[in-house]
PDB file of C-alpha atoms in Angstrom:
ATOM      1  CA  UNK H   1       0.000   0.000   0.000  1.00 31.00           C
ATOM      2  CA  UNK H   2       1.259   3.435  -0.903  1.00 37.00           C
ATOM      3  CA  UNK H   3       2.074   5.761   1.955  1.00 43.00           C
ATOM      4  CA  UNK H   4      -0.423   8.585   2.237  1.00 53.00           C
ATOM      5  CA  UNK H   5      -0.899  11.482   4.559  1.00 67.00           C
ATOM      6  CA  UNK H   6      -3.299  10.767   7.481  1.00 89.00           C
ATOM      7  CA  UNK H   7      -5.846  12.856   5.605  1.00 95.00           C
ATOM      8  CA  UNK H   8      -6.193   9.930   3.163  1.00 96.00           C
ATOM      9  CA  UNK H   9      -6.510   7.260   5.865  1.00 95.00           C
ATOM     10  CA  UNK H  10      -9.986   6.221   4.762  1.00 97.00           C
ATOM     11  CA  UNK H  11     -11.760   3.617   2.651  1.00 97.00           C
ATOM     12  CA  UNK H  12     -10.395   5.066  -0.618  1.00 97.00           C
ATOM     13  CA  UNK H  13      -6.703   4.961   0.347  1.00 95.00           C
ATOM     14  CA  UNK H  14      -5.931   2.178  -2.166  1.00 95.00           C
ATOM     15  CA  UNK H  15      -8.367   3.271  -4.868  1.00 96.00           C
ATOM     16  CA  UNK H  16      -6.027   5.546  -6.838  1.00 97.00           C
ATOM     17  CA  UNK H  17      -2.352   5.604  -7.864  1.00 96.00           C
ATOM     18  CA  UNK H  18      -0.025   7.758  -5.748  1.00 95.00           C
ATOM     19  CA  UNK H  19       0.016  10.535  -8.353  1.00 96.00           C
ATOM     20  CA  UNK H  20      -3.682  11.226  -7.692  1.00 96.00           C
ATOM     21  CA  UNK H  21      -3.113  11.661  -3.959  1.00 95.00           C
ATOM     22  CA  UNK H  22      -0.198  13.969  -4.760  1.00 95.00           C
ATOM     23  CA  UNK H  23      -2.454  15.964  -7.089  1.00 96.00           C
ATOM     24  CA  UNK H  24      -4.967  16.491  -4.281  1.00 96.00           C
ATOM     25  CA  UNK H  25      -2.383  17.395  -1.634  1.00 95.00           C
ATOM     26  CA  UNK H  26      -3.477  21.092  -1.528  1.00 95.00           C
ATOM     27  CA  UNK H  27      -6.817  19.993  -0.045  1.00 96.00           C
ATOM     28  CA  UNK H  28      -5.241  18.497   3.080  1.00 96.00           C
ATOM     29  CA  UNK H  29      -6.337  20.226   6.290  1.00 95.00           C
ATOM     30  CA  UNK H  30      -7.390  19.656   9.859  1.00 94.00           C
ATOM     31  CA  UNK H  31     -10.807  18.027  10.037  1.00 95.00           C
ATOM     32  CA  UNK H  32     -13.352  17.998  12.829  1.00 97.00           C
ATOM     33  CA  UNK H  33     -16.563  19.336  14.328  1.00 97.00           C
ATOM     34  CA  UNK H  34     -16.853  23.103  14.599  1.00 96.00           C
ATOM     35  CA  UNK H  35     -19.246  24.808  16.979  1.00 97.00           C
ATOM     36  CA  UNK H  36     -22.798  23.634  17.589  1.00 97.00           C
ATOM     37  CA  UNK H  37     -23.714  20.574  15.551  1.00 98.00           C
ATOM     38  CA  UNK H  38     -26.785  18.690  14.392  1.00 98.00           C
ATOM     39  CA  UNK H  39     -27.289  15.254  12.847  1.00 98.00           C
ATOM     40  CA  UNK H  40     -29.060  14.599   9.543  1.00 99.00           C
ATOM     41  CA  UNK H  41     -30.053  11.006   8.713  1.00 99.00           C
ATOM     42  CA  UNK H  42     -30.516  10.867   4.940  1.00 98.00           C
ATOM     43  CA  UNK H  43     -33.163   8.501   3.538  1.00 98.00           C
ATOM     44  CA  UNK H  44     -32.823   5.733   6.111  1.00 98.00           C
ATOM     45  CA  UNK H  45     -36.222   4.315   5.288  1.00 98.00           C
ATOM     46  CA  UNK H  46     -37.378   0.710   5.053  1.00 97.00           C
ATOM     47  CA  UNK H  47     -36.881   0.481   1.289  1.00 96.00           C
ATOM     48  CA  UNK H  48     -33.088   0.438   1.452  1.00 97.00           C
ATOM     49  CA  UNK H  49     -33.068  -2.425   3.999  1.00 98.00           C
ATOM     50  CA  UNK H  50     -35.426  -4.774   2.123  1.00 96.00           C
ATOM     51  CA  UNK H  51     -34.272  -8.348   1.687  1.00 96.00           C
ATOM     52  CA  UNK H  52     -32.055  -8.312   4.746  1.00 97.00           C
ATOM     53  CA  UNK H  53     -28.293  -8.388   5.194  1.00 97.00           C
ATOM     54  CA  UNK H  54     -27.404 -10.027   1.877  1.00 97.00           C
ATOM     55  CA  UNK H  55     -25.240  -8.970  -1.082  1.00 97.00           C
ATOM     56  CA  UNK H  56     -26.945  -6.501  -3.406  1.00 97.00           C
ATOM     57  CA  UNK H  57     -26.245  -8.879  -6.297  1.00 96.00           C
ATOM     58  CA  UNK H  58     -28.656 -11.357  -4.678  1.00 97.00           C
ATOM     59  CA  UNK H  59     -31.345  -8.760  -3.989  1.00 96.00           C
ATOM     60  CA  UNK H  60     -31.642  -6.355  -6.896  1.00 93.00           C
ATOM     61  CA  UNK H  61     -34.152  -8.374  -8.914  1.00 94.00           C
ATOM     62  CA  UNK H  62     -36.654  -8.693  -6.074  1.00 94.00           C
ATOM     63  CA  UNK H  63     -35.657  -5.542  -4.201  1.00 94.00           C
ATOM     64  CA  UNK H  64     -34.277  -3.068  -6.749  1.00 93.00           C
ATOM     65  CA  UNK H  65     -33.875  -0.258  -4.203  1.00 93.00           C
ATOM     66  CA  UNK H  66     -32.222  -2.297  -1.455  1.00 96.00           C
ATOM     67  CA  UNK H  67     -28.664  -1.588  -0.343  1.00 97.00           C
ATOM     68  CA  UNK H  68     -28.521  -5.001   1.319  1.00 97.00           C
ATOM     69  CA  UNK H  69     -25.456  -5.788   3.405  1.00 98.00           C
ATOM     70  CA  UNK H  70     -24.107  -2.240   3.068  1.00 98.00           C
ATOM     71  CA  UNK H  71     -27.234  -0.762   4.670  1.00 98.00           C
ATOM     72  CA  UNK H  72     -27.307  -3.285   7.496  1.00 98.00           C
ATOM     73  CA  UNK H  73     -23.574  -2.926   8.170  1.00 98.00           C
ATOM     74  CA  UNK H  74     -24.042   0.811   8.653  1.00 98.00           C
ATOM     75  CA  UNK H  75     -27.017   0.415  10.998  1.00 98.00           C
ATOM     76  CA  UNK H  76     -24.941  -0.158  14.142  1.00 98.00           C
ATOM     77  CA  UNK H  77     -22.678   2.888  13.655  1.00 98.00           C
ATOM     78  CA  UNK H  78     -25.742   4.965  12.789  1.00 98.00           C
ATOM     79  CA  UNK H  79     -27.434   3.964  16.022  1.00 98.00           C
ATOM     80  CA  UNK H  80     -24.297   4.889  17.966  1.00 98.00           C
ATOM     81  CA  UNK H  81     -24.062   8.415  16.602  1.00 98.00           C
ATOM     82  CA  UNK H  82     -27.828   8.884  16.940  1.00 98.00           C
ATOM     83  CA  UNK H  83     -27.701   7.781  20.580  1.00 98.00           C
ATOM     84  CA  UNK H  84     -24.835  10.167  21.375  1.00 98.00           C
ATOM     85  CA  UNK H  85     -26.585  13.126  19.759  1.00 98.00           C
ATOM     86  CA  UNK H  86     -29.782  12.439  21.690  1.00 98.00           C
ATOM     87  CA  UNK H  87     -27.835  11.914  24.907  1.00 97.00           C
ATOM     88  CA  UNK H  88     -26.343  15.373  24.528  1.00 97.00           C
ATOM     89  CA  UNK H  89     -29.643  16.969  23.550  1.00 97.00           C
ATOM     90  CA  UNK H  90     -28.351  18.007  20.131  1.00 98.00           C
ATOM     91  CA  UNK H  91     -30.671  18.463  17.136  1.00 98.00           C
ATOM     92  CA  UNK H  92     -31.553  15.383  15.073  1.00 98.00           C
ATOM     93  CA  UNK H  93     -33.241  15.573  11.664  1.00 98.00           C
ATOM     94  CA  UNK H  94     -34.335  12.932   9.159  1.00 98.00           C
ATOM     95  CA  UNK H  95     -35.204  12.934   5.477  1.00 98.00           C
ATOM     96  CA  UNK H  96     -37.511  10.726   3.461  1.00 97.00           C
ATOM     97  CA  UNK H  97     -39.351  10.769   0.162  1.00 95.00           C
ATOM     98  CA  UNK H  98     -42.218  13.247  -0.175  1.00 91.00           C
ATOM     99  CA  UNK H  99     -45.285  11.238  -1.195  1.00 88.00           C
ATOM    100  CA  UNK H 100     -47.788  14.083  -1.187  1.00 80.00           C
ATOM    101  CA  UNK H 101     -47.584  14.620  -4.956  1.00 69.00           C
ATOM    102  CA  UNK H 102     -47.056  11.007  -6.020  1.00 58.00           C
ATOM    103  CA  UNK H 103     -49.039  11.365  -9.254  1.00 58.00           C
ATOM    104  CA  UNK H 104     -46.594  14.000 -10.523  1.00 52.00           C
ATOM    105  CA  UNK H 105     -43.304  12.630  -9.232  1.00 50.00           C
ATOM    106  CA  UNK H 106     -42.392  10.749 -12.382  1.00 54.00           C
ATOM    107  CA  UNK H 107     -41.331  14.168 -13.673  1.00 52.00           C
ATOM    108  CA  UNK H 108     -39.635  15.207 -10.416  1.00 52.00           C
ATOM    109  CA  UNK H 109     -37.884  12.098  -9.163  1.00 57.00           C
ATOM    110  CA  UNK H 110     -34.577  12.045  -7.287  1.00 54.00           C
ATOM    111  CA  UNK H 111     -32.782  10.129 -10.076  1.00 56.00           C
ATOM    112  CA  UNK H 112     -33.467   8.599 -13.496  1.00 56.00           C
ATOM    113  CA  UNK H 113     -33.543   5.048 -12.099  1.00 53.00           C
ATOM    114  CA  UNK H 114     -36.742   3.102 -12.723  1.00 53.00           C
ATOM    115  CA  UNK H 115     -38.378   1.819  -9.558  1.00 56.00           C
ATOM    116  CA  UNK H 116     -40.937  -0.866  -8.956  1.00 54.00           C
ATOM    117  CA  UNK H 117     -44.046  -0.639  -6.819  1.00 60.00           C
ATOM    118  CA  UNK H 118     -43.068   0.267  -3.268  1.00 64.00           C
ATOM    119  CA  UNK H 119     -44.729  -1.207  -0.204  1.00 71.00           C
ATOM    120  CA  UNK H 120     -47.050   0.906   1.932  1.00 79.00           C
ATOM    121  CA  UNK H 121     -44.419   1.627   4.574  1.00 92.00           C
ATOM    122  CA  UNK H 122     -41.420   1.703   2.217  1.00 94.00           C
ATOM    123  CA  UNK H 123     -40.557   5.312   3.052  1.00 95.00           C
ATOM    124  CA  UNK H 124     -41.094   5.070   6.797  1.00 97.00           C
ATOM    125  CA  UNK H 125     -37.866   5.530   8.752  1.00 98.00           C
ATOM    126  CA  UNK H 126     -36.359   2.166   9.744  1.00 98.00           C
ATOM    127  CA  UNK H 127     -37.826   1.071  13.095  1.00 97.00           C
ATOM    128  CA  UNK H 128     -34.404   0.959  14.801  1.00 97.00           C
ATOM    129  CA  UNK H 129     -33.983   4.652  13.954  1.00 98.00           C
ATOM    130  CA  UNK H 130     -37.518   5.929  14.522  1.00 97.00           C
ATOM    131  CA  UNK H 131     -37.680   9.702  15.046  1.00 98.00           C
ATOM    132  CA  UNK H 132     -38.547  10.809  18.552  1.00 98.00           C
ATOM    133  CA  UNK H 133     -40.975  13.579  19.489  1.00 96.00           C
ATOM    134  CA  UNK H 134     -39.627  16.944  18.404  1.00 95.00           C
ATOM    135  CA  UNK H 135     -37.192  15.568  15.804  1.00 98.00           C
ATOM    136  CA  UNK H 136     -37.792  17.024  12.363  1.00 97.00           C
ATOM    137  CA  UNK H 137     -38.498  14.904   9.280  1.00 98.00           C
ATOM    138  CA  UNK H 138     -37.761  16.595   5.946  1.00 97.00           C
ATOM    139  CA  UNK H 139     -39.923  15.411   3.022  1.00 97.00           C
ATOM    140  CA  UNK H 140     -38.122  15.800  -0.312  1.00 96.00           C
ATOM    141  CA  UNK H 141     -38.628  15.013  -3.984  1.00 93.00           C
ATOM    142  CA  UNK H 142     -35.112  15.550  -5.321  1.00 95.00           C
ATOM    143  CA  UNK H 143     -31.747  14.099  -4.303  1.00 96.00           C
ATOM    144  CA  UNK H 144     -30.639  16.950  -2.051  1.00 98.00           C
ATOM    145  CA  UNK H 145     -32.369  17.373   1.295  1.00 98.00           C
ATOM    146  CA  UNK H 146     -32.026  21.135   0.765  1.00 98.00           C
ATOM    147  CA  UNK H 147     -33.703  21.405  -2.643  1.00 97.00           C
ATOM    148  CA  UNK H 148     -37.277  22.662  -2.336  1.00 96.00           C
ATOM    149  CA  UNK H 149     -37.366  22.096   1.442  1.00 97.00           C
ATOM    150  CA  UNK H 150     -37.051  24.328   4.535  1.00 97.00           C
ATOM    151  CA  UNK H 151     -33.974  22.433   5.803  1.00 98.00           C
ATOM    152  CA  UNK H 152     -31.599  25.415   5.623  1.00 98.00           C
ATOM    153  CA  UNK H 153     -34.067  27.569   7.566  1.00 98.00           C
ATOM    154  CA  UNK H 154     -34.458  24.922  10.267  1.00 98.00           C
ATOM    155  CA  UNK H 155     -30.680  24.562  10.626  1.00 98.00           C
ATOM    156  CA  UNK H 156     -30.247  28.308  10.909  1.00 98.00           C
ATOM    157  CA  UNK H 157     -32.952  28.538  13.584  1.00 97.00           C
ATOM    158  CA  UNK H 158     -31.233  25.713  15.481  1.00 97.00           C
ATOM    159  CA  UNK H 159     -27.946  27.684  15.286  1.00 98.00           C
ATOM    160  CA  UNK H 160     -26.180  24.795  13.580  1.00 98.00           C
ATOM    161  CA  UNK H 161     -22.610  25.382  12.417  1.00 98.00           C
ATOM    162  CA  UNK H 162     -21.636  21.761  11.690  1.00 98.00           C
ATOM    163  CA  UNK H 163     -24.042  19.367   9.980  1.00 98.00           C
ATOM    164  CA  UNK H 164     -23.115  15.740  10.670  1.00 98.00           C
ATOM    165  CA  UNK H 165     -24.530  13.413   8.031  1.00 98.00           C
ATOM    166  CA  UNK H 166     -25.219   9.688   7.799  1.00 99.00           C
ATOM    167  CA  UNK H 167     -27.344   7.692   5.362  1.00 98.00           C
ATOM    168  CA  UNK H 168     -27.641   6.769   1.718  1.00 98.00           C
ATOM    169  CA  UNK H 169     -26.644   6.731  -0.978  1.00 97.00           C
ATOM    170  CA  UNK H 170     -23.130   8.115  -0.892  1.00 98.00           C
ATOM    171  CA  UNK H 171     -23.042   8.795  -4.620  1.00 98.00           C
ATOM    172  CA  UNK H 172     -26.593  10.155  -4.732  1.00 97.00           C
ATOM    173  CA  UNK H 173     -28.612  11.864  -2.029  1.00 98.00           C
ATOM    174  CA  UNK H 174     -25.745  12.062   0.468  1.00 98.00           C
ATOM    175  CA  UNK H 175     -23.436  13.648  -2.098  1.00 98.00           C
ATOM    176  CA  UNK H 176     -26.094  16.087  -3.321  1.00 98.00           C
ATOM    177  CA  UNK H 177     -26.989  17.100   0.217  1.00 98.00           C
ATOM    178  CA  UNK H 178     -23.353  17.476   1.297  1.00 98.00           C
ATOM    179  CA  UNK H 179     -22.480  19.773  -1.599  1.00 98.00           C
ATOM    180  CA  UNK H 180     -25.573  21.893  -0.929  1.00 98.00           C
ATOM    181  CA  UNK H 181     -24.713  21.976   2.773  1.00 98.00           C
ATOM    182  CA  UNK H 182     -21.296  23.392   1.886  1.00 98.00           C
ATOM    183  CA  UNK H 183     -22.915  25.903  -0.474  1.00 98.00           C
ATOM    184  CA  UNK H 184     -25.264  27.101   2.280  1.00 98.00           C
ATOM    185  CA  UNK H 185     -22.251  27.725   4.505  1.00 98.00           C
ATOM    186  CA  UNK H 186     -22.533  24.800   6.908  1.00 98.00           C
ATOM    187  CA  UNK H 187     -19.436  22.884   7.929  1.00 98.00           C
ATOM    188  CA  UNK H 188     -20.232  19.299   6.929  1.00 98.00           C
ATOM    189  CA  UNK H 189     -19.056  16.021   8.464  1.00 98.00           C
ATOM    190  CA  UNK H 190     -19.761  12.578   6.983  1.00 98.00           C
ATOM    191  CA  UNK H 191     -19.476   9.606   9.340  1.00 98.00           C
ATOM    192  CA  UNK H 192     -17.547   7.099   7.237  1.00 98.00           C
ATOM    193  CA  UNK H 193     -19.003   3.895   8.698  1.00 98.00           C
ATOM    194  CA  UNK H 194     -22.563   5.271   8.598  1.00 98.00           C
ATOM    195  CA  UNK H 195     -22.876   6.273   4.933  1.00 98.00           C
ATOM    196  CA  UNK H 196     -23.315   3.655   2.237  1.00 98.00           C
ATOM    197  CA  UNK H 197     -24.065   2.918  -1.398  1.00 98.00           C
ATOM    198  CA  UNK H 198     -25.126  -0.038  -3.518  1.00 97.00           C
ATOM    199  CA  UNK H 199     -21.880   0.309  -5.492  1.00 97.00           C
ATOM    200  CA  UNK H 200     -18.677   0.099  -3.375  1.00 97.00           C
ATOM    201  CA  UNK H 201     -16.534   1.870  -5.984  1.00 97.00           C
ATOM    202  CA  UNK H 202     -18.987   4.772  -6.262  1.00 98.00           C
ATOM    203  CA  UNK H 203     -19.020   4.899  -2.467  1.00 98.00           C
ATOM    204  CA  UNK H 204     -15.234   5.208  -2.239  1.00 98.00           C
ATOM    205  CA  UNK H 205     -14.888   7.676  -5.101  1.00 98.00           C
ATOM    206  CA  UNK H 206     -17.718   9.889  -3.826  1.00 98.00           C
ATOM    207  CA  UNK H 207     -16.267  10.024  -0.323  1.00 98.00           C
ATOM    208  CA  UNK H 208     -12.857  10.886  -1.778  1.00 98.00           C
ATOM    209  CA  UNK H 209     -14.314  13.796  -3.762  1.00 98.00           C
ATOM    210  CA  UNK H 210     -16.469  15.077  -0.920  1.00 98.00           C
ATOM    211  CA  UNK H 211     -13.650  14.842   1.624  1.00 98.00           C
ATOM    212  CA  UNK H 212     -11.287  16.875  -0.491  1.00 98.00           C
ATOM    213  CA  UNK H 213     -13.720  19.536  -1.691  1.00 98.00           C
ATOM    214  CA  UNK H 214     -16.832  19.928   0.446  1.00 98.00           C
ATOM    215  CA  UNK H 215     -16.901  17.895   3.670  1.00 98.00           C
ATOM    216  CA  UNK H 216     -14.843  16.241   6.392  1.00 98.00           C
ATOM    217  CA  UNK H 217     -15.088  12.453   6.217  1.00 98.00           C
ATOM    218  CA  UNK H 218     -14.453  11.216   9.744  1.00 98.00           C
ATOM    219  CA  UNK H 219     -14.336   7.804  11.413  1.00 98.00           C
ATOM    220  CA  UNK H 220     -17.155   7.075  13.852  1.00 98.00           C
ATOM    221  CA  UNK H 221     -14.820   6.905  16.859  1.00 97.00           C
ATOM    222  CA  UNK H 222     -13.318  10.292  16.023  1.00 97.00           C
ATOM    223  CA  UNK H 223     -16.764  11.877  15.757  1.00 98.00           C
ATOM    224  CA  UNK H 224     -17.921  10.339  19.041  1.00 98.00           C
ATOM    225  CA  UNK H 225     -14.735  11.400  20.836  1.00 97.00           C
ATOM    226  CA  UNK H 226     -15.030  14.982  19.614  1.00 96.00           C
ATOM    227  CA  UNK H 227     -18.684  15.143  20.655  1.00 97.00           C
ATOM    228  CA  UNK H 228     -17.842  13.857  24.123  1.00 95.00           C
ATOM    229  CA  UNK H 229     -14.888  16.218  24.462  1.00 93.00           C
ATOM    230  CA  UNK H 230     -17.231  19.148  23.948  1.00 81.00           C
ATOM    231  CA  UNK H 231     -19.202  18.195  27.060  1.00 76.00           C
ATOM    232  CA  UNK H 232     -16.222  17.682  29.384  1.00 73.00           C
TER     233      UNK H 232
END
């Protein structure tokens, strides 16, 4: 394995030749949580967990929207960060698909991918992550949680400086939301073990791009330690 700066000590560290890491050296910086933070759980609804903890290659015919083993692997880390945020009384927000205009959404979908008929509770938040009273749920039609929603206003009212993000998919809604978060002026942190994608290569490449340009990709333990340090 090529030797990289600690900044590259993440899931993509063997994805590219050394010359690419050298090319991106000017992006290296100190990463971490800044100021008051909130947690956004992106699209962690039942649909992405369908079929259980199995490879996506075994699921896509029967469950075309499932992220299979990748979704279930991220569930534990997601629960950990969610628990810590609630323990500290910090803001927690969720996103899910807006079903209010279902008859028109073929022209306003999040991506071009064709989807089958979803179950009645497909877009309910996974039961192990159920929102508690007072936690906001953002209903969206496009990939970004910011587009056409009041998310930025809510974050400003909550005095959020750092938006911590978990969820799916890394190359889709997470990426779109993270770039918009940066554009709205929020410092953005992605919890590496708690974001996922159906395609591992897209996952790695998207995290690489986001980490260098728009967000801090941080390991779960580092995020938890920084949160706890703020309360000591």
